[in-house]
mmCIF file of C-alpha atoms in Angstrom:
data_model
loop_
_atom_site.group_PDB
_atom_site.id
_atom_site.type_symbol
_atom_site.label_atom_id
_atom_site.label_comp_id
_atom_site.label_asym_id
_atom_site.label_seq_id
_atom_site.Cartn_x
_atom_site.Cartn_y
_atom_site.Cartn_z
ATOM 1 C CA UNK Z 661 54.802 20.123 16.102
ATOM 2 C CA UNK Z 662 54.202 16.779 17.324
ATOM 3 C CA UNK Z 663 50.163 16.206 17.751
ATOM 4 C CA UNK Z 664 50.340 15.369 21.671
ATOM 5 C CA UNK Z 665 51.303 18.999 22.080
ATOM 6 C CA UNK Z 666 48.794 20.189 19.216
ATOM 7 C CA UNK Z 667 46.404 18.342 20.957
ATOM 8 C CA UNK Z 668 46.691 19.729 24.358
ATOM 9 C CA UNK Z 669 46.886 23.206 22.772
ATOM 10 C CA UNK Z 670 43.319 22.383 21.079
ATOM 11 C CA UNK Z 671 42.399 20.626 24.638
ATOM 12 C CA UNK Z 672 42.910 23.539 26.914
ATOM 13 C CA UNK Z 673 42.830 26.773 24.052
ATOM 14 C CA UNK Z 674 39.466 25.515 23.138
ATOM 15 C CA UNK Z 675 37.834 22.600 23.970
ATOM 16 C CA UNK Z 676 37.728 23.529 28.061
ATOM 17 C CA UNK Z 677 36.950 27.161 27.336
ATOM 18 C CA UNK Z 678 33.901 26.530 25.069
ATOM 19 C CA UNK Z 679 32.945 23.298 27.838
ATOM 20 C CA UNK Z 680 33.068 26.329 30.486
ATOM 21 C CA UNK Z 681 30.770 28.829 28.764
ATOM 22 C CA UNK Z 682 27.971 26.606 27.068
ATOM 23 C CA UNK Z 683 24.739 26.276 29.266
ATOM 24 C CA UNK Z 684 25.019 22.555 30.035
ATOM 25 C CA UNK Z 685 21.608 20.468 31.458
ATOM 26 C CA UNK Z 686 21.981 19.596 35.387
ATOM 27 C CA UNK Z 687 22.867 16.507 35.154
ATOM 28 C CA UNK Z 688 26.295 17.355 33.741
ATOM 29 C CA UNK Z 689 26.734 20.605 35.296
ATOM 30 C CA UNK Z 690 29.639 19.356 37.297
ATOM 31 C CA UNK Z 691 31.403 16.915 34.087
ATOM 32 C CA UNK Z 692 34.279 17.462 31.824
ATOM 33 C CA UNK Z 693 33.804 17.380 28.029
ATOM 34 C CA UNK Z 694 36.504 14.164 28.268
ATOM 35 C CA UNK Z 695 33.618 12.761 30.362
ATOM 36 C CA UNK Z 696 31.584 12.664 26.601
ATOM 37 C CA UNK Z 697 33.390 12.789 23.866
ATOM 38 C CA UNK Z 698 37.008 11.732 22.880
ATOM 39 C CA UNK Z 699 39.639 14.018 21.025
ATOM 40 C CA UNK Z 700 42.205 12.820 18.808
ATOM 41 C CA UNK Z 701 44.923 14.601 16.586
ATOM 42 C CA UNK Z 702 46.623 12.960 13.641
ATOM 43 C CA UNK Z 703 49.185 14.596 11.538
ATOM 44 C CA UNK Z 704 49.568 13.809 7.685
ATOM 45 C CA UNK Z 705 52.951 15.170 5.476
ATOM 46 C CA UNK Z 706 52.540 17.614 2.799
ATOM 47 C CA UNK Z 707 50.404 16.313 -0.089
ATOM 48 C CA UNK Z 708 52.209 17.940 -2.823
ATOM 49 C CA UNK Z 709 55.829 17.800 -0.818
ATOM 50 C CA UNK Z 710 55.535 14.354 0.218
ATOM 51 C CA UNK Z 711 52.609 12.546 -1.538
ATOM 52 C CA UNK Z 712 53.884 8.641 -0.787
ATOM 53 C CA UNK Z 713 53.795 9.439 2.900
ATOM 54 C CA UNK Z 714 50.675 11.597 2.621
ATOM 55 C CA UNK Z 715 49.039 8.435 1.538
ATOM 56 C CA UNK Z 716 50.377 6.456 3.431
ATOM 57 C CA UNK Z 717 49.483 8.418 6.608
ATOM 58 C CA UNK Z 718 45.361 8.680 4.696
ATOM 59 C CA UNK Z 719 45.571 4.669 4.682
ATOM 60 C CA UNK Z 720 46.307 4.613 8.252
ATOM 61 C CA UNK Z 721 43.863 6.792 9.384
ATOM 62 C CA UNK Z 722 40.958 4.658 7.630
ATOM 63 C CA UNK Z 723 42.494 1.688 9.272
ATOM 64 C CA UNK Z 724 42.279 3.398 12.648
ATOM 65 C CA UNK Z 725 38.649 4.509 11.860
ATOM 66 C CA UNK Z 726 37.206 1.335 10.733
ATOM 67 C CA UNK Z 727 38.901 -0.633 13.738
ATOM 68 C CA UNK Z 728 39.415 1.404 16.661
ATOM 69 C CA UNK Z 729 37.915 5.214 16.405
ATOM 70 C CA UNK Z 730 34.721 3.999 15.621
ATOM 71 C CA UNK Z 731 32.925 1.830 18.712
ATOM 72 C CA UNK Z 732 29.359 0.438 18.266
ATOM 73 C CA UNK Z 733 28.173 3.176 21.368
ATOM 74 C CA UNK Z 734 29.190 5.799 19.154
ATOM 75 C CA UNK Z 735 26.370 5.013 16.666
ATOM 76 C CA UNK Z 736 23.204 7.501 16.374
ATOM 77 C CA UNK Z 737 21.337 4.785 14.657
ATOM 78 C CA UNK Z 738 20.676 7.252 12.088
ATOM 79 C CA UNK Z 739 19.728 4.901 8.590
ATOM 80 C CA UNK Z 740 22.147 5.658 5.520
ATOM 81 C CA UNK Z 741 19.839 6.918 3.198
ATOM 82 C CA UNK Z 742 18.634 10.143 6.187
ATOM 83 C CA UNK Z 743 22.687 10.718 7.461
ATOM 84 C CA UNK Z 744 23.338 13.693 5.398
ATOM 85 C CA UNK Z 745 19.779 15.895 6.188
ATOM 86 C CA UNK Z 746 20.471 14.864 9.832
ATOM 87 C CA UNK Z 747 24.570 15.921 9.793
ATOM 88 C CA UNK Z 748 23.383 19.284 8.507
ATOM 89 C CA UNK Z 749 20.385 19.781 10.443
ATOM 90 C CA UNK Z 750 23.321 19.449 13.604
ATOM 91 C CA UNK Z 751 25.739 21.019 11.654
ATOM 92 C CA UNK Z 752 22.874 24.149 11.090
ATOM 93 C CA UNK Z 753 22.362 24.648 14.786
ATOM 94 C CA UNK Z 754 25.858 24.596 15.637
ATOM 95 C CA UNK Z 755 26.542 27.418 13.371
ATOM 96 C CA UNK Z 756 23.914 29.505 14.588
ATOM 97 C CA UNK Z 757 25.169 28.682 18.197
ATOM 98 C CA UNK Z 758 21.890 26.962 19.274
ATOM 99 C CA UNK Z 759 21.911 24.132 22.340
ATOM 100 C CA UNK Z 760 22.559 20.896 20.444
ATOM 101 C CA UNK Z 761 19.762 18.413 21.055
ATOM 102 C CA UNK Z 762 20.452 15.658 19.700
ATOM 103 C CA UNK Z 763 17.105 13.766 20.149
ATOM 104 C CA UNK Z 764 14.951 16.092 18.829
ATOM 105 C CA UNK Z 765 17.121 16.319 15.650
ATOM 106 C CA UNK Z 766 16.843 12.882 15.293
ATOM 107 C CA UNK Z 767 12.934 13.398 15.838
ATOM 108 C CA UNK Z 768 12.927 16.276 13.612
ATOM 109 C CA UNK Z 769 14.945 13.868 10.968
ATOM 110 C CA UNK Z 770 12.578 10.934 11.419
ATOM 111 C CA UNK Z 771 9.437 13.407 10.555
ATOM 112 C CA UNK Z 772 11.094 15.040 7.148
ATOM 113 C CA UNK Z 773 12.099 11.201 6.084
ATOM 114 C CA UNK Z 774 9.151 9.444 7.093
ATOM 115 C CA UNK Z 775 7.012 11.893 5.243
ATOM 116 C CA UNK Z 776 8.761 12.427 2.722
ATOM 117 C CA UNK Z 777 8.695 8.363 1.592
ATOM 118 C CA UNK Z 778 4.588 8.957 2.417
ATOM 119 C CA UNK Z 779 4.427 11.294 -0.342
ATOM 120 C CA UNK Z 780 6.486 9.016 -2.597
ATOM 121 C CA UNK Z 781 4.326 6.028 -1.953
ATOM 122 C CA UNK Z 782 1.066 8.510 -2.328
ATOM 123 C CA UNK Z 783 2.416 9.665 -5.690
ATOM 124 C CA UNK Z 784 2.972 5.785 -6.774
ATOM 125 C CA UNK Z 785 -0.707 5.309 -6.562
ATOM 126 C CA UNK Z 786 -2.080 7.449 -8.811
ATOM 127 C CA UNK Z 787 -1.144 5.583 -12.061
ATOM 128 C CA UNK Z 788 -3.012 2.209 -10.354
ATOM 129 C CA UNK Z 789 -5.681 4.317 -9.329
ATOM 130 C CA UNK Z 790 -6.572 6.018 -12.417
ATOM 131 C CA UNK Z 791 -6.434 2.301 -14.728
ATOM 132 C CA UNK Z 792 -9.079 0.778 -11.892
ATOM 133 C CA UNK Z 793 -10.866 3.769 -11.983
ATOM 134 C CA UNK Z 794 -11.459 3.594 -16.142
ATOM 135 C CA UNK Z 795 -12.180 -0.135 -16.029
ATOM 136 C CA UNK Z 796 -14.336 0.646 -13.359
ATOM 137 C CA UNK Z 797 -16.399 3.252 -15.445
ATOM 138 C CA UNK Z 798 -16.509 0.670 -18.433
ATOM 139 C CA UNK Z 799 -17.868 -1.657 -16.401
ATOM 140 C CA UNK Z 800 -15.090 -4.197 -16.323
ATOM 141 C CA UNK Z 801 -14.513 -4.516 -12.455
ATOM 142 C CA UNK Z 802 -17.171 -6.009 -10.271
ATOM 143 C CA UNK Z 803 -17.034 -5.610 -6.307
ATOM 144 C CA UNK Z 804 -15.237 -8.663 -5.667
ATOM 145 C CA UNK Z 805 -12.571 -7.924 -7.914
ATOM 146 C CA UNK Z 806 -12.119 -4.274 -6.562
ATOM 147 C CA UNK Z 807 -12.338 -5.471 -2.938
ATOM 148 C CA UNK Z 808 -9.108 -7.835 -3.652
ATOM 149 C CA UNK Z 809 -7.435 -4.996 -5.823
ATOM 150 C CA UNK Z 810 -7.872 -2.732 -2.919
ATOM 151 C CA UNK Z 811 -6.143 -4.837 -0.264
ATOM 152 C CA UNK Z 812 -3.092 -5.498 -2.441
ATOM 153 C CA UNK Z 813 -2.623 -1.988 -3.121
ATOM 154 C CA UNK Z 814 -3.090 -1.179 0.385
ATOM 155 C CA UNK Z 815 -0.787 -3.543 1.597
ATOM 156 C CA UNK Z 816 1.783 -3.138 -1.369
ATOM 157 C CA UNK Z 817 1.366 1.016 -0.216
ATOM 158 C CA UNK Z 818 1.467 -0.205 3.328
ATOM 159 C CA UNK Z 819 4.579 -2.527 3.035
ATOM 160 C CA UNK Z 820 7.098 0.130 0.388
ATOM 161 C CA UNK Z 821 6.078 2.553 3.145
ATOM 162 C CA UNK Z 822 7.565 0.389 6.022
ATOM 163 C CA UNK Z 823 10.437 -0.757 4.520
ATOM 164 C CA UNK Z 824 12.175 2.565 4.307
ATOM 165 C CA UNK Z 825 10.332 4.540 7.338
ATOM 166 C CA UNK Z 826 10.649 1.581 10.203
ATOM 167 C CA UNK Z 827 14.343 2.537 10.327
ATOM 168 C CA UNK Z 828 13.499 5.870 12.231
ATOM 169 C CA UNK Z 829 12.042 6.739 15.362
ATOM 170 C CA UNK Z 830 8.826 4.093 16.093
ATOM 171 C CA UNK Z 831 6.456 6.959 16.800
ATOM 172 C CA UNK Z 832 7.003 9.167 14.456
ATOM 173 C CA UNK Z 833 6.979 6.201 11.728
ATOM 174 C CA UNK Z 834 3.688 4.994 13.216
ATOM 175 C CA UNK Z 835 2.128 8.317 13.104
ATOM 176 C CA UNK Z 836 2.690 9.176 9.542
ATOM 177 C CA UNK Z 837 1.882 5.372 8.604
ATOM 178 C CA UNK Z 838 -1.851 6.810 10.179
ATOM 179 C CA UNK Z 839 -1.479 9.642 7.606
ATOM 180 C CA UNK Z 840 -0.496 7.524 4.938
ATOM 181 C CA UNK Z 841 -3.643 5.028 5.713
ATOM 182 C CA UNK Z 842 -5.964 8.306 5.295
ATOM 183 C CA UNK Z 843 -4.120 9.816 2.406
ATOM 184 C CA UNK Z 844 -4.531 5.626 0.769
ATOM 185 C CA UNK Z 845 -8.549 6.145 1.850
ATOM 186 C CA UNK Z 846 -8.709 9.335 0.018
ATOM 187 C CA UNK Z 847 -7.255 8.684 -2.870
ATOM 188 C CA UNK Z 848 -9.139 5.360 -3.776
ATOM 189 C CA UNK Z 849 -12.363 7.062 -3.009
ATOM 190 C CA UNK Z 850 -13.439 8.637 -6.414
ATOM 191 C CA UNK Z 851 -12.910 4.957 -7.204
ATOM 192 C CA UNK Z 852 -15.633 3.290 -4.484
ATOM 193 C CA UNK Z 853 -17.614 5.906 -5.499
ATOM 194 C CA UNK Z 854 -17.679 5.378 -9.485
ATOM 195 C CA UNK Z 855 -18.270 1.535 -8.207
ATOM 196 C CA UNK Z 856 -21.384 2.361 -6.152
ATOM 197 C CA UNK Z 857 -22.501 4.169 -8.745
ATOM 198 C CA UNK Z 858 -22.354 1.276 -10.999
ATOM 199 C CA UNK Z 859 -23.743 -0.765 -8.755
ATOM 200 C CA UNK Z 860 -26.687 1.427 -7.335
ATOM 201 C CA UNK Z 861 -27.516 1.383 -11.458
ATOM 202 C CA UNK Z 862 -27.012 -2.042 -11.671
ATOM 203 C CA UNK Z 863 -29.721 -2.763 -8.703
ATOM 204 C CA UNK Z 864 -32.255 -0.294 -10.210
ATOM 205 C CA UNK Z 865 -31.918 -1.569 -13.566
ATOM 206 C CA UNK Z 866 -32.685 -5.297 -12.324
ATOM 207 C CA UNK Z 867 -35.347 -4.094 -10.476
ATOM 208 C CA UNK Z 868 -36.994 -2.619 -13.182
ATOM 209 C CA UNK Z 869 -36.317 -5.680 -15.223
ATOM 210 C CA UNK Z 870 -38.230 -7.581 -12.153
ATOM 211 C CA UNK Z 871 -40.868 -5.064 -11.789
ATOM 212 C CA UNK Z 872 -41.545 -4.920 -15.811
ATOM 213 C CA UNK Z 873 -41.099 -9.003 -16.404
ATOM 214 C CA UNK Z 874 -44.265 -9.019 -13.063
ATOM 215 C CA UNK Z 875 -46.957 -6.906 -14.570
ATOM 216 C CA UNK Z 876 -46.414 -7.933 -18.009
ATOM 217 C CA UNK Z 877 -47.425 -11.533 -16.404
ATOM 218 C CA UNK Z 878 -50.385 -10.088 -14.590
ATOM 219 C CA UNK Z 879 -52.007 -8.291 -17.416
ATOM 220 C CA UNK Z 880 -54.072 -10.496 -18.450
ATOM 221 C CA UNK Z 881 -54.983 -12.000 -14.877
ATOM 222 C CA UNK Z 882 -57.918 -9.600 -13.474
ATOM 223 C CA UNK Z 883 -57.937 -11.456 -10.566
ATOM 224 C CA UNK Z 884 -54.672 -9.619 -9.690
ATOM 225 C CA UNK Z 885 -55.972 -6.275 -7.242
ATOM 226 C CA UNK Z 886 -53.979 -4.050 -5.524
ATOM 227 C CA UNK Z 887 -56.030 -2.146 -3.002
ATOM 228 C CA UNK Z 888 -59.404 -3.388 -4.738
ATOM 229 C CA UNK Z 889 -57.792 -1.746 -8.625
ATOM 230 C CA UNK Z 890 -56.590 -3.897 -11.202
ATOM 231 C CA UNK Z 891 -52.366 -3.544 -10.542
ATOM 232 C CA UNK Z 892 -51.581 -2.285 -13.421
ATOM 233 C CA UNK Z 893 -54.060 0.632 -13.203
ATOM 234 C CA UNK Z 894 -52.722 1.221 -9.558
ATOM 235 C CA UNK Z 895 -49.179 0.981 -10.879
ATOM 236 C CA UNK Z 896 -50.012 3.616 -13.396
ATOM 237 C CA UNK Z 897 -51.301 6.386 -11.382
ATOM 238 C CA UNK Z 898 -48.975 5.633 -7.776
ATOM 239 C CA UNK Z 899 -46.605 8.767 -8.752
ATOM 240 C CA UNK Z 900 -49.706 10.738 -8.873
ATOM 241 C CA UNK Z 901 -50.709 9.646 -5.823
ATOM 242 C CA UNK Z 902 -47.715 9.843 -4.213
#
């Protein structure tokens, strides 16, 4: 059967009667499906019977795709890497006979991709997090140092997280880059805490030092009071008094 007639057949057998009984928005209450989408039928020979012309009629197909069948409006701007989870996320809801809506399945696409990568860039942290942390708790990382390695990790996390997830929709990417600045915050904070730690001891212990290294020197100076007592006695008994 020649494909103009198969395609007419497949035109007004099933194409018009399925355009007639969908629920269609307003605005194309009163269109044709030919009005949105384009039908084509292509025949091939036997694959078995005829297997030269079989591939032959294959290679002309591709040519027809890659040239002609396949127009720049046509594209969903859908990123390589997300194409199959968003074909069967369509193909899903046409099974179950749902209205197809395309925009929120590319929303809906955008949100299991974008957090998805969040997670992998989360997961990528914890090795880097865990060595600062130890050379933090041996003492071998000083504020300045763990101010810097914070910023590169947060814009190494920052940048990995963009390069895959600014391909889908802008909101959606910008919102989970929000999550993925808190879920960066939490997970570097058993490290800020070890360092304050270190450095609320450090503080204390130079204090002390200080304090120590200051009534050693007035010991032997009498003339040294503190509210009329020698300082040292007053020193002595002020967490009494207190």
């Amino acid at each position: 059967m020649p494909p103009e007639i198969v395609r007419e057949k497949i035109a007004r057998e099933y194409v018009e009667r399925i355009w007639r009984e969908i629920k269609k928005p307003p605005a194309f209450e009163n269109s044709s499906p030919y009005d949105l989408f384009d039908f084509e039928v292509f025949g091939f020979a036997h694959k078995f019977m005829n297997p030269e012309q079989f591939e032959r009629d294959v290679a002309a197909l591709r040519e027809l795709w890659q040239k002609s069948l396949r127009p720049p409006s046509y594209s969903r701007h859908v990123p390589a890497d997300g194409f199959a989870r968003y074909a069967t996320s369509i193909w899903e809801v046409i099974k179950k006979q749902e209205q197809l809506n395309i925009p929120n399945q590319k929303e809906m696409l955008a949100i299991y991709r974008c957090q998805e990568i969040k997670a992998s860039v989360l997961s990528s942290l914890g090795a880097a997090v865990a060595a600062t942390n130890a050379m933090v708790q041996r003492g071998q990382m000083d504020e300045t140092a763990f101010s810097q390695w914070l910023r590169d990790v947060a814009s190494k996390a920052l940048a990995e997280y963009l390069e895959h997830a600014s391909r889908y929709q802008s909101e959606v990417c910008q919102r989970v880059k929000a999550d993925l600045l808190e879920g960066i915050v939490s997970a570097v904070q058993p490290v800020v805490d070890c360092l304050l730690s270190h450095v609320r001891d450090s503080i204390a212990n130079a204090f002390l030092d200080k304090l120590t290294s200051s009534f050693t020197a007035a010991a032997g100076d009498a003339t040294r009071t503190l509210a009329g007592r020698p300082v040292l006695d007053a020193w002595a008994n002020y967490n009494d008094a207190s």
